[in-house]
Short mmCIF file of C-alpha atoms and ligand atoms in Angstrom, two decimals:
data_model
loop_
_atom_site.label_atom_id
_atom_site.label_comp_id
_atom_site.label_asym_id
_atom_site.label_seq_id
_atom_site.Cartn_x
_atom_site.Cartn_y
_atom_site.Cartn_z
CA MET A 1 7.13 30.95 14.94
CA PRO A 2 5.07 28.55 12.76
CA GLN A 3 5.50 24.91 13.74
CA GLN A 4 7.68 22.93 11.36
CA THR A 5 5.87 19.82 10.08
CA GLN A 6 8.11 16.80 10.48
CA MET A 7 8.06 14.26 7.64
CA LEU A 8 7.34 10.76 8.92
CA SER A 9 10.06 8.12 8.63
CA ILE A 10 10.03 4.33 8.79
CA LEU A 11 10.96 4.68 12.50
CA ASP A 12 7.65 6.46 13.15
CA LEU A 13 5.74 3.60 11.49
CA LEU A 14 7.66 1.00 13.52
CA GLU A 15 6.89 2.94 16.70
CA MET A 16 3.20 3.03 15.77
CA LYS A 17 3.22 -0.77 15.50
CA ARG A 18 5.04 -1.03 18.84
CA VAL A 19 2.51 1.11 20.72
CA GLY A 20 -0.51 -0.31 18.86
CA GLU A 21 -1.50 2.83 16.96
CA LYS A 22 -3.05 1.91 13.61
CA ILE A 23 -1.30 3.27 10.51
CA SER A 24 -3.55 5.05 7.98
CA CYS A 25 -2.68 4.90 4.29
CA LEU A 26 -4.36 6.04 1.08
CA THR A 27 -3.22 5.87 -2.49
CA ALA A 28 -2.41 9.21 -4.13
CA TYR A 29 -1.51 10.12 -7.68
CA ASP A 30 -1.41 13.91 -7.92
CA ALA A 31 -0.51 17.07 -6.00
CA SER A 32 -4.01 18.28 -5.11
CA PHE A 33 -5.11 15.01 -3.51
CA SER A 34 -1.65 14.61 -1.96
CA SER A 35 -2.11 17.94 -0.19
CA LEU A 36 -5.64 17.08 1.04
CA ILE A 37 -4.55 13.64 2.27
CA ASP A 38 -1.54 15.11 4.03
CA LEU A 39 -3.61 17.84 5.70
CA ALA A 40 -6.03 15.19 7.00
CA GLY A 41 -3.11 13.60 8.85
CA ILE A 42 -2.96 10.33 6.89
CA ASP A 43 0.33 8.64 7.80
CA VAL A 44 1.31 7.01 4.50
CA MET A 45 0.59 7.80 0.84
CA LEU A 46 1.03 4.99 -1.63
CA VAL A 47 1.59 5.97 -5.25
CA GLY A 48 0.07 2.72 -6.41
CA ASP A 49 0.19 1.29 -9.89
CA SER A 50 -3.60 1.17 -9.45
CA LEU A 51 -3.23 4.53 -11.21
CA GLY A 52 -3.28 2.50 -14.41
CA MET A 53 -6.91 1.65 -13.68
CA VAL A 54 -8.27 4.68 -11.82
CA VAL A 55 -6.34 7.47 -13.60
CA GLN A 56 -5.42 6.03 -17.00
CA GLY A 57 -8.60 3.96 -17.52
CA LYS A 58 -6.77 0.70 -18.26
CA THR A 59 -8.39 -2.61 -17.27
CA THR A 60 -5.36 -3.83 -15.27
CA THR A 61 -2.15 -2.46 -13.71
CA VAL A 62 0.00 -4.39 -16.22
CA PRO A 63 0.52 -1.57 -18.78
CA VAL A 64 1.80 0.94 -16.19
CA SER A 65 5.39 2.02 -16.94
CA ILE A 66 8.19 3.19 -14.69
CA GLU A 67 7.92 6.62 -16.40
CA ASP A 68 4.23 6.79 -15.36
CA MET A 69 5.19 5.89 -11.79
CA VAL A 70 7.98 8.47 -11.60
CA TYR A 71 5.71 11.20 -13.00
CA HIS A 72 2.89 10.53 -10.50
CA THR A 73 5.28 10.03 -7.58
CA LYS A 74 6.83 13.43 -8.31
CA CYS A 75 3.35 15.02 -8.42
CA VAL A 76 2.55 13.52 -5.00
CA THR A 77 5.84 14.35 -3.28
CA ASN A 78 5.77 17.93 -4.61
CA ALA A 79 2.77 18.62 -2.36
CA ARG A 80 3.55 16.31 0.57
CA ARG A 81 4.67 17.75 3.92
CA ARG A 82 4.27 15.02 6.53
CA ALA A 83 3.09 11.68 5.11
CA PHE A 84 5.52 8.85 4.36
CA VAL A 85 5.50 8.14 0.60
CA ILE A 86 5.80 4.68 -0.97
CA ALA A 87 5.86 4.15 -4.74
CA ASP A 88 5.08 0.92 -6.61
CA LEU A 89 7.62 -0.74 -8.85
CA PRO A 90 5.36 -1.57 -11.84
CA PHE A 91 4.97 -4.86 -13.71
CA LEU A 92 8.28 -6.39 -14.88
CA SER A 93 10.34 -3.49 -13.56
CA TYR A 94 12.10 -5.79 -11.04
CA PHE A 95 12.84 -8.98 -12.96
CA SER A 96 16.53 -8.79 -11.94
CA SER A 97 18.36 -7.07 -9.09
CA GLU A 98 19.99 -4.66 -11.53
CA ASN A 99 16.68 -3.79 -13.14
CA ALA A 100 15.05 -3.29 -9.71
CA LEU A 101 17.90 -1.06 -8.50
CA ILE A 102 17.79 1.13 -11.62
CA ASN A 103 14.01 1.57 -11.34
CA ALA A 104 14.06 2.10 -7.56
CA ALA A 105 16.62 4.86 -8.15
CA GLU A 106 14.17 6.51 -10.58
CA LEU A 107 11.34 6.40 -8.02
CA MET A 108 13.50 7.68 -5.17
CA GLN A 109 15.80 10.17 -6.90
CA LYS A 110 13.41 11.63 -9.49
CA GLY A 111 10.10 10.83 -7.80
CA GLY A 112 11.11 11.52 -4.20
CA ALA A 113 9.66 8.27 -2.80
CA GLN A 114 10.91 7.10 0.60
CA MET A 115 10.25 3.42 -0.10
CA VAL A 116 9.40 1.17 -3.04
CA LYS A 117 6.81 -1.62 -3.08
CA LEU A 118 6.98 -4.81 -5.11
CA GLU A 119 4.58 -7.73 -5.46
CA GLY A 120 5.53 -11.29 -4.46
CA ALA A 121 8.18 -13.00 -2.35
CA HIS A 122 11.17 -11.99 -4.51
CA THR A 123 13.61 -12.22 -1.64
CA VAL A 124 16.79 -12.04 -3.75
CA ILE A 125 15.58 -8.78 -5.29
CA ILE A 126 14.46 -7.40 -1.91
CA ASP A 127 17.85 -8.29 -0.39
CA ALA A 128 19.70 -6.52 -3.24
CA LEU A 129 17.57 -3.37 -2.89
CA VAL A 130 17.98 -3.29 0.89
CA ASN A 131 21.76 -3.81 0.62
CA PHE A 132 21.97 -0.65 -1.48
CA GLY A 133 19.89 1.39 0.98
CA VAL A 134 16.49 1.12 -0.71
CA PRO A 135 13.69 0.61 1.84
CA VAL A 136 11.24 -2.04 0.58
CA CYS A 137 7.57 -2.76 1.17
CA GLY A 138 6.47 -6.29 0.26
CA HIS A 139 3.01 -7.14 -1.10
CA LEU A 140 1.34 -10.55 -0.68
CA GLY A 141 -2.11 -12.08 -1.09
CA LEU A 142 -3.89 -10.82 -4.18
CA LEU A 143 -1.18 -9.63 -6.58
CA PRO A 144 -2.85 -7.42 -9.22
CA GLN A 145 0.23 -7.50 -11.50
CA SER A 146 -0.35 -11.28 -11.85
CA ILE A 147 -3.97 -10.88 -13.00
CA ASN A 148 -3.27 -12.57 -16.33
CA GLN A 149 -2.14 -15.68 -14.40
CA LEU A 150 -4.92 -15.47 -11.80
CA GLY A 151 -7.75 -14.85 -14.28
CA GLU A 152 -9.82 -12.91 -11.74
CA TYR A 153 -9.48 -10.62 -8.73
CA LYS A 154 -10.50 -12.77 -5.76
CA VAL A 155 -9.65 -13.53 -2.16
CA GLN A 156 -6.39 -15.49 -1.73
CA GLY A 157 -5.20 -17.88 1.01
CA LYS A 158 -8.52 -19.56 1.75
CA LYS A 159 -7.12 -23.10 1.44
CA SER A 160 -4.79 -24.05 4.30
CA ARG A 161 -1.90 -24.84 1.92
CA ASP A 162 -2.19 -21.40 0.29
CA ALA A 163 -2.52 -19.70 3.69
CA GLU A 164 0.66 -21.45 4.87
CA LYS A 165 2.53 -20.28 1.78
CA ILE A 166 1.46 -16.66 2.31
CA ALA A 167 2.49 -16.80 6.00
CA ASN A 168 5.89 -18.33 5.10
CA ASP A 169 6.46 -15.83 2.30
CA ALA A 170 5.71 -12.99 4.74
CA LYS A 171 8.46 -14.25 7.07
CA ARG A 172 10.90 -14.62 4.15
CA ILE A 173 10.15 -11.07 3.02
CA GLU A 174 10.85 -9.76 6.52
CA GLN A 175 14.06 -11.81 6.72
CA ALA A 176 15.19 -10.43 3.35
CA GLY A 177 15.10 -6.96 4.92
CA ALA A 178 11.74 -5.47 3.93
CA SER A 179 10.52 -2.75 6.31
CA LEU A 180 6.78 -2.98 5.60
CA LEU A 181 4.30 -5.45 4.13
CA VAL A 182 0.96 -4.97 2.36
CA LEU A 183 -1.51 -7.87 2.57
CA GLU A 184 -4.29 -7.68 -0.02
CA CYS A 185 -7.55 -9.59 0.00
CA ILE A 186 -6.86 -12.48 2.38
CA PRO A 187 -8.88 -13.93 5.29
CA ALA A 188 -8.82 -11.73 8.40
CA GLU A 189 -7.54 -14.55 10.64
CA LEU A 190 -4.54 -15.17 8.36
CA ALA A 191 -3.71 -11.46 8.26
CA LYS A 192 -3.99 -11.28 12.05
CA LYS A 193 -1.55 -14.20 12.48
CA ILE A 194 0.97 -12.64 10.05
CA SER A 195 0.70 -9.21 11.69
CA GLN A 196 1.40 -10.80 15.08
CA GLU A 197 4.31 -12.90 13.80
CA LEU A 198 6.16 -10.10 12.01
CA THR A 199 8.03 -7.26 13.68
CA ILE A 200 7.60 -5.00 10.62
CA PRO A 201 4.27 -3.16 10.21
CA VAL A 202 1.63 -4.95 8.12
CA ILE A 203 -0.84 -2.78 6.18
CA GLY A 204 -4.03 -4.50 5.07
CA ILE A 205 -6.46 -3.97 2.21
CA GLY A 206 -9.29 -6.46 2.41
CA ALA A 207 -7.33 -8.21 5.17
CA GLY A 208 -9.43 -7.50 8.26
CA LEU A 209 -9.16 -5.22 11.27
CA GLU A 210 -6.14 -6.72 12.97
CA CYS A 211 -3.39 -5.61 10.63
CA ASP A 212 -1.15 -2.81 11.89
CA GLY A 213 -2.70 -0.40 9.41
CA GLN A 214 -5.18 0.00 6.59
CA VAL A 215 -4.86 1.17 3.01
CA LEU A 216 -7.57 1.92 0.45
CA VAL A 217 -7.50 3.07 -3.14
CA LEU A 218 -8.43 6.77 -2.89
CA TYR A 219 -10.92 6.74 -5.75
CA ASP A 220 -12.73 3.71 -4.26
CA MET A 221 -13.17 5.40 -0.88
CA LEU A 222 -14.37 8.58 -2.60
CA GLY A 223 -16.85 6.54 -4.64
CA ILE A 224 -15.50 7.79 -7.98
CA SER A 225 -13.80 4.64 -9.36
CA ILE A 226 -15.00 3.29 -12.68
CA GLY A 227 -17.04 0.11 -12.22
CA LYS A 228 -17.94 -1.80 -9.08
CA ARG A 229 -16.34 -0.95 -5.73
CA PRO A 230 -14.61 -3.98 -4.16
CA LYS A 231 -16.34 -5.52 -1.11
CA PHE A 232 -13.40 -4.62 1.13
CA SER A 233 -13.63 -0.90 0.35
CA LYS A 234 -16.06 1.70 1.72
CA ASN A 235 -17.44 4.86 0.15
CA PHE A 236 -16.62 7.46 2.82
CA MET A 237 -18.12 10.23 0.63
CA ALA A 238 -21.60 8.80 1.20
CA SER A 239 -21.68 10.19 4.74
CA SER A 240 -19.48 13.27 4.36
CA ILE A 241 -19.80 16.90 3.30
CA GLY A 242 -16.85 16.84 0.93
CA ILE A 243 -13.57 15.23 -0.05
CA SER A 244 -11.51 16.49 2.92
CA ASP A 245 -14.23 15.36 5.30
CA ALA A 246 -14.35 11.89 3.69
CA ILE A 247 -10.58 11.51 4.04
CA SER A 248 -10.75 12.68 7.68
CA GLN A 249 -13.54 10.16 8.33
CA PHE A 250 -11.32 7.39 6.94
CA GLN A 251 -8.45 8.61 9.13
CA ARG A 252 -10.63 8.54 12.26
CA ALA A 253 -12.19 5.18 11.37
CA VAL A 254 -8.76 3.56 10.99
CA LYS A 255 -7.33 5.08 14.17
CA GLN A 256 -10.44 4.17 16.20
CA LEU A 257 -10.65 0.63 14.76
CA ASP A 258 -14.04 1.34 13.17
CA PHE A 259 -12.78 0.33 9.72
CA PRO A 260 -12.78 -2.27 8.28
CA ALA A 261 -16.00 -3.76 9.65
CA ALA A 262 -16.90 -7.43 9.25
CA GLU A 263 -18.71 -6.64 5.99
CA HIS A 264 -15.40 -5.42 4.47
CA SER A 265 -13.47 -8.54 5.54
CA TYR A 266 -13.13 -12.19 4.47
CA ASN A 267 -13.35 -15.37 6.57
O1 LIG B 301 -1.56 -0.11 -6.50
C1 LIG B 301 -2.20 -0.03 -5.44
O2 LIG B 301 -3.06 0.83 -5.24
C2 LIG B 301 -1.90 -1.01 -4.39
C3 LIG B 301 -2.89 -1.12 -3.28
C4 LIG B 301 -4.05 -1.92 -3.74
C5 LIG B 301 -2.29 -1.68 -2.05
O3 LIG B 301 -0.94 -1.72 -4.48
#
């Protein structure tokens, strides 16, 4: 009889943190890439609102709508067999608990996501979502939805006061009931400290080697994004024979602690 592929759950990700196995994660936006990523054994697919930039050609993630997110999440989950799927709540889709619950329902019921991600330490919103059975992934460090406040995409938490705030916010997010946390573009030492302090898995992007897992924007790691690739990313296509091979190389590099290297990290 053919072996049934078991879909990963949050318990599998928690167990990976407990035993020290790194969690691999890539963004995905459509069925064909979803299938390739899944077949390569990547643990988590994130339907990121980065789709606004890499798929829709916008300059920021701000214009992405909940309808866009539901559409792309559905495309990804249609082809997924094993990977755990997280979908982003887009800009201003979680300004109140009610608003967040309505939009999380869209992503989970129509899109098929297993978890939603939101940017910032909005603990009241996280608590409300969790109380209604919505698993939440937090996101701290560089918050792309706040680009119009930040003015530029750059490393966060370099000053000790800012680092302290990020570390405290991470604890508050865990206490509010989040099951996962993404740390984007912060010094490796800070990400290491947060990963050690939290019991929930911490997935890094530009946050050094010592997070519990690594995520990259798919189009960056395939070298097909418009514009300059961020320092923390790596073009895995450069040394591969094709897309599936590049994704498998990323998978191996994360599991074997070969990625990210020092050149992809911040001090
Ligand atoms: O939207 C996205 O792709 C993300 C990653 C950068 C973590 O949130």
